Amino acid sequence: MKYLLAAAYLLFSQFVTAQSETTKDSIKTSELKEVVVGSKKKSIEQRADRTIFDFSEQSHLNSGSVMEGLKKLPGLIVSDVAGMMYQGKQLEVFMDARPLNIYSNELTAYLESLPANSIEKVEIITQPGAEFPATSGGAIINIVTSKNAKKYLSATYSNGYSFTKYDASRHRFNNSVLLNAKNKWFGWQLQVGQNYNEGYQRTNFQNESVVLSKNVTDRVNRFYFIKSGLKFDLKKDRLLVNYDYTTSNNNARVAAAGFGFESTDHSDNVLDRSDLALNYQKRFTDRSKKLDFLLNVNSVANNFTLKNNAGGNLVLDNGFDQLFYQFKTDYSQDLSFFDKTKFSTGILADMLAFEAQNQGQTNLDYERSTLSAYSEFQSTYKKFDFILGGRLESYSIEGTTDTDALIPFQQTRFFPNATVQYNIIPQVFLNANYNKKISLPNTSALNPNNTNYQNPNVSFFGNPNLDPTIFDNYEIKASAFEYFFVSYSRSDAKNQVMNRIVTNGAGAASISENIPQLTIHNFNFGLPIPYMLFTKGLQETLKFDFNPDEINFMYFYVGHQKHNLPDVNGKGIWFINAMSQIVLPSKIKFTATYNTSSTGGNYYYFQNKVPFSQQFDVTFAKKFLDNNLSISIYANDIFNTNEQGFNALGTNLVYGSKNDSRRVGLSLNYKIPTKNKLAKEEGIILNSDKKESQTTIGN
């Protein structure tokens, strides 16, 4: 291991020297913008406060759906029972730097329907500072879909097809077109697309002697999206306008049987989402000064119905309407203090109104508002970087159910954050961070109605009386050249919101409740291993100048999570991810990914009987027509090992789930060539500032 670490250190120091531009790693990036080191994107960029995964150039990530790509990221876990976590931290999902504001089943369906080749990158902010809302909880995942416009009309067509065969053939296909351009007055972007998705799932609840419920579900999801952006140059200033609209119709046929019943049912789930953002960016002669104003309006409407095929009676008719407003302003400038100091400050106001209906009658009317202000200093002194910030947030929550008023929640809290980083050499650092955060219960957990399948023995409930969760997050981390890292983090949570399975008379129920105290310990380790190290030896390897994203190598990740609960004496879980890239003849890129975990550990109030997300995926990719056409052929979960199985702690119940994860598919991206002579010009059109030359319309 020492030999491999030394080799990785020397190898990547050579690589850093060979880059066209080497810049000192900044301890923080205060905006969700594209991070660029030199002129070549890297597959993984390990920053002090975040990890960035490039999807646009990685065929094994962008060949299927966004959800399929996310599940391949080292350290990211997607689970039916625990949602989405990265290195043990619950993720708040953003898209193009704005909260997505959908959760649970709706979020899963959204990410499964959005084609992965429609996004640029995914950045996971593991140490969100004061400039991010304290309500982000443990960490933020920002899915960036926007592209850079050019100084000419450009077009990209994307297509994907895949199929599975679980007792029957099921198909998925998607198509999308991206148009963008830039002239002397404004830049614009338009992306339209669709996705057709047939899916299979088998779930079961049982105890030692009785099968309470065994369901086989066939799903058909139709998904359509429009994403648009305008950017106006107003001398030094600029105005960004974004509007996104998505609609989906998810139909499911469910064959269910269990103790005392047998039924065949049909469900319909229709979701419409609109998002409008206006962003005015004021710039000054002093380019270190920046003043931004953002107004964001987001609406979501959902309707879920469940019918029994035999009797034709309506079992469930539930829906909700959600409206979210947010206004914020941010100001930053450099100060003459220490070697370099940056001061940031800002205010935010938002309001969320949520109304849930059952059988046409409103049974939850919920309203939440937040006012907040923050200030933060980032300083550099010799080899040390420092961050000290604080955010003051005030919350007001009120509402009514069909039987009673909710307990009002009025609170003002201060959330500090502090980071110190020692830069050993450029791009090699040690980092320590502390931050206090809060997570407000999302509308899916609050919703008292069932927006999932239920039968006489199994049901699902939200809880409109949930309390917010308070986090104290600690982390220490060592990183070298963005690819190698080792870290330990600890999160202490009070009133953690969690789904758990409980007995409900003769059946089972999935409910949401607050856990009084929870501590999560995480250890994470990532190491790149170039194969030429074994074939040529260390000395010969160090003579080469190359980009590691274009050579044969393996990226190896190991993580360990342990959840300490007051009434559970469990053990931790080891997670393993290995990704191997081999460049074959004719520049065909072969990528293989393997995920697995240990078993028998407790994951909140569940004990995993089978490994998490255990599967082996392969992808073959090649570029044609002067790199304008990219084609990928992939096979996911070749050995059909990806399933979920949990013991529900505190009960004698076992939950199991299996999706149609073994899938074969084809994906292509075609950048339609243009004869416009301006096509030869560099497409830096949204910013003139070098640090922001890759800012996208959506940011």
mmCIF file of C-alpha atoms in Angstrom, residues 119-471:
data_model
loop_
_atom_site.group_PDB
_atom_site.id
_atom_site.type_symbol
_atom_site.label_atom_id
_atom_site.label_comp_id
_atom_site.label_asym_id
_atom_site.label_seq_id
_atom_site.Cartn_x
_atom_site.Cartn_y
_atom_site.Cartn_z
ATOM 1 C CA ILE A 119 -26.459 16.614 -18.126
ATOM 2 C CA GLU A 120 -22.948 18.019 -17.934
ATOM 3 C CA LYS A 121 -21.755 17.108 -14.458
ATOM 4 C CA VAL A 122 -22.717 16.326 -10.894
ATOM 5 C CA GLU A 123 -21.119 18.159 -8.003
ATOM 6 C CA ILE A 124 -21.543 16.992 -4.420
ATOM 7 C CA ILE A 125 -20.866 19.687 -1.824
ATOM 8 C CA THR A 126 -19.891 17.772 1.297
ATOM 9 C CA GLN A 127 -18.944 20.870 3.320
ATOM 10 C CA PRO A 128 -21.556 23.531 2.474
ATOM 11 C CA GLY A 129 -20.519 26.872 3.963
ATOM 12 C CA ALA A 130 -22.529 29.817 5.228
ATOM 13 C CA GLU A 131 -23.446 30.995 1.721
ATOM 14 C CA PHE A 132 -25.573 27.859 1.298
ATOM 15 C CA PRO A 133 -28.908 27.634 3.135
ATOM 16 C CA ALA A 134 -28.548 25.993 6.535
ATOM 17 C CA THR A 135 -31.553 23.871 5.537
ATOM 18 C CA SER A 136 -29.279 21.948 3.156
ATOM 19 C CA GLY A 137 -28.631 19.519 6.010
ATOM 20 C CA GLY A 138 -25.563 17.336 5.652
ATOM 21 C CA ALA A 139 -24.648 17.813 1.980
ATOM 22 C CA ILE A 140 -25.891 19.044 -1.413
ATOM 23 C CA ILE A 141 -25.919 17.294 -4.783
ATOM 24 C CA ASN A 142 -26.146 19.715 -7.712
ATOM 25 C CA ILE A 143 -27.045 18.176 -11.084
ATOM 26 C CA VAL A 144 -25.878 20.548 -13.810
ATOM 27 C CA THR A 145 -27.790 20.195 -17.069
ATOM 28 C CA SER A 146 -26.851 23.483 -18.728
ATOM 29 C CA LYS A 147 -24.448 23.686 -21.626
ATOM 30 C CA ASN A 148 -22.183 26.454 -22.858
ATOM 31 C CA ALA A 149 -23.628 28.479 -25.687
ATOM 32 C CA LYS A 150 -21.395 29.254 -28.662
ATOM 33 C CA LYS A 151 -20.827 32.205 -30.946
ATOM 34 C CA TYR A 152 -22.847 30.393 -33.579
ATOM 35 C CA LEU A 153 -25.909 28.177 -33.736
ATOM 36 C CA SER A 154 -25.030 24.693 -32.530
ATOM 37 C CA ALA A 155 -27.182 21.591 -32.120
ATOM 38 C CA THR A 156 -26.752 18.277 -30.342
ATOM 39 C CA TYR A 157 -29.028 15.270 -30.733
ATOM 40 C CA SER A 158 -29.051 12.588 -28.044
ATOM 41 C CA ASN A 159 -30.691 9.202 -28.136
ATOM 42 C CA GLY A 160 -30.760 6.116 -25.978
ATOM 43 C CA TYR A 161 -32.358 2.672 -26.037
ATOM 44 C CA SER A 162 -32.199 -0.240 -23.631
ATOM 45 C CA PHE A 163 -34.147 -3.353 -22.775
ATOM 46 C CA THR A 164 -34.527 -5.970 -20.065
ATOM 47 C CA LYS A 165 -36.168 -9.372 -19.915
ATOM 48 C CA TYR A 166 -37.717 -10.314 -16.583
ATOM 49 C CA ASP A 167 -40.502 -12.777 -17.543
ATOM 50 C CA ALA A 168 -41.188 -10.362 -20.456
ATOM 51 C CA SER A 169 -39.211 -7.909 -22.588
ATOM 52 C CA ARG A 170 -39.351 -4.286 -21.423
ATOM 53 C CA HIS A 171 -38.009 -1.312 -23.333
ATOM 54 C CA ARG A 172 -36.764 2.197 -22.637
ATOM 55 C CA PHE A 173 -35.889 4.918 -25.122
ATOM 56 C CA ASN A 174 -35.218 8.629 -24.999
ATOM 57 C CA ASN A 175 -34.639 11.431 -27.488
ATOM 58 C CA SER A 176 -33.550 15.015 -26.921
ATOM 59 C CA VAL A 177 -32.300 17.980 -28.940
ATOM 60 C CA LEU A 178 -30.185 20.821 -27.571
ATOM 61 C CA LEU A 179 -29.957 24.102 -29.478
ATOM 62 C CA ASN A 180 -27.864 27.050 -28.352
ATOM 63 C CA ALA A 181 -26.327 30.173 -29.814
ATOM 64 C CA LYS A 182 -24.787 33.509 -28.946
ATOM 65 C CA ASN A 183 -24.970 36.857 -30.726
ATOM 66 C CA LYS A 184 -23.867 40.353 -29.746
ATOM 67 C CA TRP A 185 -27.109 40.980 -27.813
ATOM 68 C CA PHE A 186 -27.832 37.754 -25.994
ATOM 69 C CA GLY A 187 -27.155 34.027 -25.698
ATOM 70 C CA TRP A 188 -29.924 31.459 -25.724
ATOM 71 C CA GLN A 189 -30.439 27.767 -25.126
ATOM 72 C CA LEU A 190 -33.318 25.367 -25.685
ATOM 73 C CA GLN A 191 -33.429 21.675 -24.858
ATOM 74 C CA VAL A 192 -36.461 19.476 -25.425
ATOM 75 C CA GLY A 193 -36.732 15.749 -24.865
ATOM 76 C CA GLN A 194 -38.782 12.714 -23.979
ATOM 77 C CA ASN A 195 -38.325 9.415 -22.241
ATOM 78 C CA TYR A 196 -40.386 6.219 -22.438
ATOM 79 C CA ASN A 197 -39.626 3.795 -19.631
ATOM 80 C CA GLU A 198 -40.977 0.305 -18.986
ATOM 81 C CA GLY A 199 -39.950 -1.092 -15.627
ATOM 82 C CA TYR A 200 -40.319 -4.158 -13.407
ATOM 83 C CA GLN A 201 -40.210 -4.453 -9.626
ATOM 84 C CA ARG A 202 -40.802 -7.239 -7.151
ATOM 85 C CA THR A 203 -41.280 -6.415 -3.459
ATOM 86 C CA ASN A 204 -42.265 -8.438 -0.433
ATOM 87 C CA PHE A 205 -42.999 -7.988 3.283
ATOM 88 C CA GLN A 206 -42.915 -11.111 5.414
ATOM 89 C CA ASN A 207 -42.123 -12.474 8.834
ATOM 90 C CA GLU A 208 -40.715 -15.866 9.768
ATOM 91 C CA SER A 209 -43.899 -17.751 8.956
ATOM 92 C CA VAL A 210 -46.233 -15.545 6.893
ATOM 93 C CA VAL A 211 -45.871 -13.597 3.659
ATOM 94 C CA LEU A 212 -47.831 -10.399 4.339
ATOM 95 C CA SER A 213 -47.446 -9.033 0.819
ATOM 96 C CA LYS A 214 -45.702 -10.074 -2.372
ATOM 97 C CA ASN A 215 -46.109 -7.662 -5.281
ATOM 98 C CA VAL A 216 -45.028 -7.808 -8.908
ATOM 99 C CA THR A 217 -45.249 -4.404 -10.603
ATOM 100 C CA ASP A 218 -45.101 -3.483 -14.282
ATOM 101 C CA ARG A 219 -44.540 0.247 -14.817
ATOM 102 C CA VAL A 220 -44.807 2.457 -17.893
ATOM 103 C CA ASN A 221 -43.533 6.012 -17.447
ATOM 104 C CA ARG A 222 -43.836 8.736 -20.084
ATOM 105 C CA PHE A 223 -41.688 11.786 -19.385
ATOM 106 C CA TYR A 224 -41.289 15.048 -21.331
ATOM 107 C CA PHE A 225 -39.095 18.043 -20.555
ATOM 108 C CA ILE A 226 -38.288 21.530 -21.820
ATOM 109 C CA LYS A 227 -35.316 23.524 -20.539
ATOM 110 C CA SER A 228 -34.674 27.055 -21.787
ATOM 111 C CA GLY A 229 -32.231 29.835 -20.972
ATOM 112 C CA LEU A 230 -31.509 33.407 -22.029
ATOM 113 C CA LYS A 231 -28.496 35.510 -21.123
ATOM 114 C CA PHE A 232 -28.387 39.243 -21.813
ATOM 115 C CA ASP A 233 -25.140 41.233 -21.691
ATOM 116 C CA LEU A 234 -25.729 44.671 -20.183
ATOM 117 C CA LYS A 235 -22.239 46.168 -20.413
ATOM 118 C CA LYS A 236 -20.489 44.675 -17.366
ATOM 119 C CA ASP A 237 -23.753 43.304 -15.982
ATOM 120 C CA ARG A 238 -25.844 40.415 -17.202
ATOM 121 C CA LEU A 239 -29.326 39.007 -16.826
ATOM 122 C CA LEU A 240 -29.995 35.267 -16.869
ATOM 123 C CA VAL A 241 -33.496 33.905 -17.440
ATOM 124 C CA ASN A 242 -34.271 30.189 -17.092
ATOM 125 C CA TYR A 243 -37.542 28.320 -17.455
ATOM 126 C CA ASP A 244 -37.893 24.550 -17.067
ATOM 127 C CA TYR A 245 -41.004 22.417 -17.443
ATOM 128 C CA THR A 246 -41.372 18.667 -16.972
ATOM 129 C CA THR A 247 -44.386 16.397 -17.014
ATOM 130 C CA SER A 248 -44.640 12.672 -16.396
ATOM 131 C CA ASN A 249 -47.339 10.030 -16.354
ATOM 132 C CA ASN A 250 -46.401 6.874 -14.479
ATOM 133 C CA ASN A 251 -48.793 3.934 -14.906
ATOM 134 C CA ALA A 252 -48.382 0.701 -12.977
ATOM 135 C CA ARG A 253 -50.093 -2.692 -12.973
ATOM 136 C CA VAL A 254 -49.665 -4.518 -9.668
ATOM 137 C CA ALA A 255 -50.313 -8.205 -9.034
ATOM 138 C CA ALA A 256 -50.374 -8.607 -5.262
ATOM 139 C CA ALA A 257 -50.978 -11.518 -2.916
ATOM 140 C CA GLY A 258 -50.481 -12.105 0.764
ATOM 141 C CA PHE A 259 -51.978 -13.389 3.962
ATOM 142 C CA GLY A 260 -55.763 -13.266 3.484
ATOM 143 C CA PHE A 261 -55.932 -11.439 0.161
ATOM 144 C CA GLU A 262 -55.151 -11.503 -3.562
ATOM 145 C CA SER A 263 -55.695 -8.591 -5.958
ATOM 146 C CA THR A 264 -54.741 -6.996 -9.250
ATOM 147 C CA ASP A 265 -54.568 -3.200 -9.218
ATOM 148 C CA HIS A 266 -53.771 -0.287 -11.494
ATOM 149 C CA SER A 267 -52.219 3.040 -10.443
ATOM 150 C CA ASP A 268 -51.678 6.366 -12.211
ATOM 151 C CA ASN A 269 -49.235 9.009 -10.992
ATOM 152 C CA VAL A 270 -49.157 12.326 -12.900
ATOM 153 C CA LEU A 271 -46.547 14.956 -11.977
ATOM 154 C CA ASP A 272 -46.129 18.445 -13.463
ATOM 155 C CA ARG A 273 -43.211 20.671 -12.447
ATOM 156 C CA SER A 274 -42.393 24.247 -13.512
ATOM 157 C CA ASP A 275 -39.362 26.299 -12.511
ATOM 158 C CA LEU A 276 -38.640 29.964 -13.368
ATOM 159 C CA ALA A 277 -35.428 31.719 -12.347
ATOM 160 C CA LEU A 278 -34.350 35.339 -12.905
ATOM 161 C CA ASN A 279 -30.741 36.122 -12.013
ATOM 162 C CA TYR A 280 -29.283 39.640 -12.313
ATOM 163 C CA GLN A 281 -25.509 39.791 -11.891
ATOM 164 C CA LYS A 282 -24.012 43.208 -11.177
ATOM 165 C CA ARG A 283 -20.314 43.573 -11.946
ATOM 166 C CA PHE A 284 -17.898 46.386 -11.092
ATOM 167 C CA THR A 285 -14.636 47.873 -12.299
ATOM 168 C CA ASP A 286 -13.033 46.043 -9.398
ATOM 169 C CA ARG A 287 -13.588 42.522 -10.703
ATOM 170 C CA SER A 288 -13.374 41.043 -7.214
ATOM 171 C CA LYS A 289 -16.688 42.726 -6.385
ATOM 172 C CA LYS A 290 -19.846 40.800 -7.326
ATOM 173 C CA LEU A 291 -23.484 41.461 -6.524
ATOM 174 C CA ASP A 292 -26.121 38.910 -7.554
ATOM 175 C CA PHE A 293 -29.908 38.910 -7.260
ATOM 176 C CA LEU A 294 -31.938 35.728 -7.783
ATOM 177 C CA LEU A 295 -35.689 35.186 -7.902
ATOM 178 C CA ASN A 296 -36.890 31.590 -8.200
ATOM 179 C CA VAL A 297 -40.502 30.377 -8.481
ATOM 180 C CA ASN A 298 -41.160 26.634 -8.471
ATOM 181 C CA SER A 299 -44.467 24.759 -8.629
ATOM 182 C CA VAL A 300 -45.258 21.038 -8.440
ATOM 183 C CA ALA A 301 -48.644 19.365 -8.908
ATOM 184 C CA ASN A 302 -49.175 15.641 -8.369
ATOM 185 C CA ASN A 303 -52.141 13.279 -8.585
ATOM 186 C CA PHE A 304 -52.052 9.600 -7.587
ATOM 187 C CA THR A 305 -54.919 7.140 -8.060
ATOM 188 C CA LEU A 306 -55.162 3.409 -7.341
ATOM 189 C CA LYS A 307 -57.972 1.232 -8.702
ATOM 190 C CA ASN A 308 -58.833 -2.405 -8.143
ATOM 191 C CA ASN A 309 -59.157 -4.176 -11.495
ATOM 192 C CA ALA A 310 -61.645 -6.789 -10.302
ATOM 193 C CA GLY A 311 -64.210 -4.471 -8.731
ATOM 194 C CA GLY A 312 -63.267 -1.303 -10.583
ATOM 195 C CA ASN A 313 -63.516 0.636 -7.318
ATOM 196 C CA LEU A 314 -61.238 3.585 -6.547
ATOM 197 C CA VAL A 315 -58.974 2.573 -3.653
ATOM 198 C CA LEU A 316 -56.885 5.774 -3.449
ATOM 199 C CA ASP A 317 -57.294 9.252 -4.932
ATOM 200 C CA ASN A 318 -54.569 11.462 -3.475
ATOM 201 C CA GLY A 319 -52.807 14.549 -4.723
ATOM 202 C CA PHE A 320 -50.855 17.623 -3.713
ATOM 203 C CA ASP A 321 -50.044 21.132 -4.919
ATOM 204 C CA GLN A 322 -46.779 22.771 -3.935
ATOM 205 C CA LEU A 323 -45.605 26.346 -4.559
ATOM 206 C CA PHE A 324 -42.135 27.618 -3.670
ATOM 207 C CA TYR A 325 -40.807 31.194 -3.844
ATOM 208 C CA GLN A 326 -37.234 32.231 -3.152
ATOM 209 C CA PHE A 327 -35.406 35.551 -3.354
ATOM 210 C CA LYS A 328 -31.777 35.969 -2.446
ATOM 211 C CA THR A 329 -28.949 38.410 -2.944
ATOM 212 C CA ASP A 330 -25.217 37.786 -2.533
ATOM 213 C CA TYR A 331 -22.321 40.252 -2.416
ATOM 214 C CA SER A 332 -18.614 39.471 -2.337
ATOM 215 C CA GLN A 333 -15.329 41.330 -2.643
ATOM 216 C CA ASP A 334 -11.628 40.874 -1.909
ATOM 217 C CA LEU A 335 -10.001 42.588 1.069
ATOM 218 C CA SER A 336 -6.377 43.521 1.776
ATOM 219 C CA PHE A 337 -5.925 41.267 4.762
ATOM 220 C CA PHE A 338 -3.357 38.483 5.152
ATOM 221 C CA ASP A 339 -2.161 37.251 1.740
ATOM 222 C CA LYS A 340 -5.671 37.251 0.313
ATOM 223 C CA THR A 341 -9.092 37.611 1.898
ATOM 224 C CA LYS A 342 -12.576 37.378 0.429
ATOM 225 C CA PHE A 343 -15.663 38.674 2.206
ATOM 226 C CA SER A 344 -19.151 37.414 1.301
ATOM 227 C CA THR A 345 -22.550 38.373 2.640
ATOM 228 C CA GLY A 346 -26.144 37.923 1.599
ATOM 229 C CA ILE A 347 -29.786 37.547 2.538
ATOM 230 C CA LEU A 348 -32.465 35.019 1.582
ATOM 231 C CA ALA A 349 -36.232 34.822 1.917
ATOM 232 C CA ASP A 350 -38.335 31.868 0.820
ATOM 233 C CA MET A 351 -41.832 30.517 1.273
ATOM 234 C CA LEU A 352 -43.277 27.075 0.640
ATOM 235 C CA ALA A 353 -47.004 26.359 0.500
ATOM 236 C CA PHE A 354 -48.089 22.714 0.388
ATOM 237 C CA GLU A 355 -51.638 21.417 0.152
ATOM 238 C CA ALA A 356 -52.472 17.694 0.166
ATOM 239 C CA GLN A 357 -55.821 16.254 -0.900
ATOM 240 C CA ASN A 358 -57.533 12.946 -0.257
ATOM 241 C CA GLN A 359 -60.632 12.059 -2.289
ATOM 242 C CA GLY A 360 -60.853 15.706 -3.323
ATOM 243 C CA GLN A 361 -60.806 16.995 0.280
ATOM 244 C CA THR A 362 -57.853 18.964 1.659
ATOM 245 C CA ASN A 363 -56.389 17.141 4.669
ATOM 246 C CA LEU A 364 -53.131 19.082 5.024
ATOM 247 C CA ASP A 365 -52.590 22.803 4.475
ATOM 248 C CA TYR A 366 -48.948 23.529 5.320
ATOM 249 C CA GLU A 367 -46.967 26.761 5.028
ATOM 250 C CA ARG A 368 -43.322 27.404 5.805
ATOM 251 C CA SER A 369 -41.284 30.594 5.480
ATOM 252 C CA THR A 370 -37.605 31.296 6.049
ATOM 253 C CA LEU A 371 -35.642 34.528 6.473
ATOM 254 C CA SER A 372 -31.854 34.336 6.668
ATOM 255 C CA ALA A 373 -28.645 36.335 6.423
ATOM 256 C CA TYR A 374 -25.023 35.252 6.331
ATOM 257 C CA SER A 375 -21.463 36.574 6.348
ATOM 258 C CA GLU A 376 -18.286 34.665 5.615
ATOM 259 C CA PHE A 377 -14.571 35.374 5.436
ATOM 260 C CA GLN A 378 -12.132 33.295 3.372
ATOM 261 C CA SER A 379 -8.448 34.060 3.967
ATOM 262 C CA THR A 380 -5.083 32.755 2.834
ATOM 263 C CA TYR A 381 -1.959 33.151 4.939
ATOM 264 C CA LYS A 382 1.207 31.489 3.674
ATOM 265 C CA LYS A 383 0.280 27.790 3.296
ATOM 266 C CA PHE A 384 -2.923 28.048 5.294
ATOM 267 C CA ASP A 385 -6.458 28.778 4.123
ATOM 268 C CA PHE A 386 -9.159 29.734 6.588
ATOM 269 C CA ILE A 387 -12.931 30.064 6.443
ATOM 270 C CA LEU A 388 -15.069 31.508 9.196
ATOM 271 C CA GLY A 389 -18.737 32.139 8.631
ATOM 272 C CA GLY A 390 -22.144 32.195 10.182
ATOM 273 C CA ARG A 391 -25.734 32.115 9.049
ATOM 274 C CA LEU A 392 -28.755 33.363 10.979
ATOM 275 C CA GLU A 393 -32.036 31.748 9.940
ATOM 276 C CA SER A 394 -35.570 32.317 11.207
ATOM 277 C CA TYR A 395 -38.349 29.799 10.522
ATOM 278 C CA SER A 396 -42.099 30.031 10.744
ATOM 279 C CA ILE A 397 -44.139 26.860 10.178
ATOM 280 C CA GLU A 398 -47.877 26.519 10.558
ATOM 281 C CA GLY A 399 -50.764 24.584 9.081
ATOM 282 C CA THR A 400 -53.859 22.514 9.605
ATOM 283 C CA THR A 401 -54.971 18.962 8.946
ATOM 284 C CA ASP A 402 -58.588 17.890 8.405
ATOM 285 C CA THR A 403 -58.930 17.272 12.129
ATOM 286 C CA ASP A 404 -56.633 19.716 13.944
ATOM 287 C CA ALA A 405 -54.051 22.475 13.650
ATOM 288 C CA LEU A 406 -50.352 21.600 13.454
ATOM 289 C CA ILE A 407 -48.148 22.563 16.367
ATOM 290 C CA PRO A 408 -46.684 25.956 15.249
ATOM 291 C CA PHE A 409 -42.915 26.093 14.873
ATOM 292 C CA GLN A 410 -41.285 29.505 15.368
ATOM 293 C CA GLN A 411 -37.527 29.530 15.798
ATOM 294 C CA THR A 412 -34.423 31.592 15.080
ATOM 295 C CA ARG A 413 -31.054 29.829 15.039
ATOM 296 C CA PHE A 414 -27.434 30.686 14.329
ATOM 297 C CA PHE A 415 -25.408 28.239 12.228
ATOM 298 C CA PRO A 416 -21.602 28.653 12.366
ATOM 299 C CA ASN A 417 -19.056 27.060 10.055
ATOM 300 C CA ALA A 418 -15.261 26.980 10.172
ATOM 301 C CA THR A 419 -12.587 25.409 7.987
ATOM 302 C CA VAL A 420 -8.805 25.349 8.126
ATOM 303 C CA GLN A 421 -6.697 23.908 5.332
ATOM 304 C CA TYR A 422 -2.942 23.348 5.137
ATOM 305 C CA ASN A 423 -1.627 23.315 1.547
ATOM 306 C CA ILE A 424 1.419 21.069 1.593
ATOM 307 C CA ILE A 425 2.161 21.713 -2.084
ATOM 308 C CA PRO A 426 -0.202 22.873 -4.856
ATOM 309 C CA GLN A 427 -3.174 20.461 -5.042
ATOM 310 C CA VAL A 428 -2.071 18.502 -1.967
ATOM 311 C CA PHE A 429 -3.760 19.552 1.266
ATOM 312 C CA LEU A 430 -5.064 18.641 4.700
ATOM 313 C CA ASN A 431 -8.488 20.003 5.613
ATOM 314 C CA ALA A 432 -10.606 20.180 8.779
ATOM 315 C CA ASN A 433 -14.201 21.430 8.816
ATOM 316 C CA TYR A 434 -17.081 22.020 11.207
ATOM 317 C CA ASN A 435 -20.575 23.214 10.363
ATOM 318 C CA LYS A 436 -23.995 23.238 12.002
ATOM 319 C CA LYS A 437 -26.993 22.649 9.732
ATOM 320 C CA ILE A 438 -30.712 22.033 9.887
ATOM 321 C CA SER A 439 -33.001 19.883 7.738
ATOM 322 C CA LEU A 440 -36.677 20.786 7.593
ATOM 323 C CA PRO A 441 -39.054 17.853 6.982
ATOM 324 C CA ASN A 442 -39.719 17.538 3.265
ATOM 325 C CA THR A 443 -43.251 17.492 1.938
ATOM 326 C CA SER A 444 -43.112 13.780 1.128
ATOM 327 C CA ALA A 445 -42.457 12.922 4.782
ATOM 328 C CA LEU A 446 -45.156 15.369 5.931
ATOM 329 C CA ASN A 447 -47.848 14.181 3.521
ATOM 330 C CA PRO A 448 -50.410 12.144 5.496
ATOM 331 C CA ASN A 449 -51.715 10.567 2.298
ATOM 332 C CA ASN A 450 -50.395 7.490 0.600
ATOM 333 C CA THR A 451 -48.835 8.260 -2.772
ATOM 334 C CA ASN A 452 -47.538 4.718 -3.070
ATOM 335 C CA TYR A 453 -49.149 1.319 -3.508
ATOM 336 C CA GLN A 454 -51.003 -0.168 -0.553
ATOM 337 C CA ASN A 455 -52.996 -3.327 0.116
ATOM 338 C CA PRO A 456 -54.837 -4.748 3.159
ATOM 339 C CA ASN A 457 -51.567 -5.791 4.831
ATOM 340 C CA VAL A 458 -49.112 -3.005 3.839
ATOM 341 C CA SER A 459 -49.545 0.783 3.923
ATOM 342 C CA PHE A 460 -47.432 3.955 3.805
ATOM 343 C CA PHE A 461 -47.901 7.093 5.916
ATOM 344 C CA GLY A 462 -46.361 10.525 6.269
ATOM 345 C CA ASN A 463 -46.382 12.552 9.475
ATOM 346 C CA PRO A 464 -47.404 16.247 9.384
ATOM 347 C CA ASN A 465 -46.108 16.777 12.957
ATOM 348 C CA LEU A 466 -42.438 16.038 12.252
ATOM 349 C CA ASP A 467 -39.800 18.329 13.804
ATOM 350 C CA PRO A 468 -36.721 19.705 11.988
ATOM 351 C CA THR A 469 -33.387 17.900 12.325
ATOM 352 C CA ILE A 470 -30.307 19.674 13.714
ATOM 353 C CA PHE A 471 -26.870 18.487 12.529
#
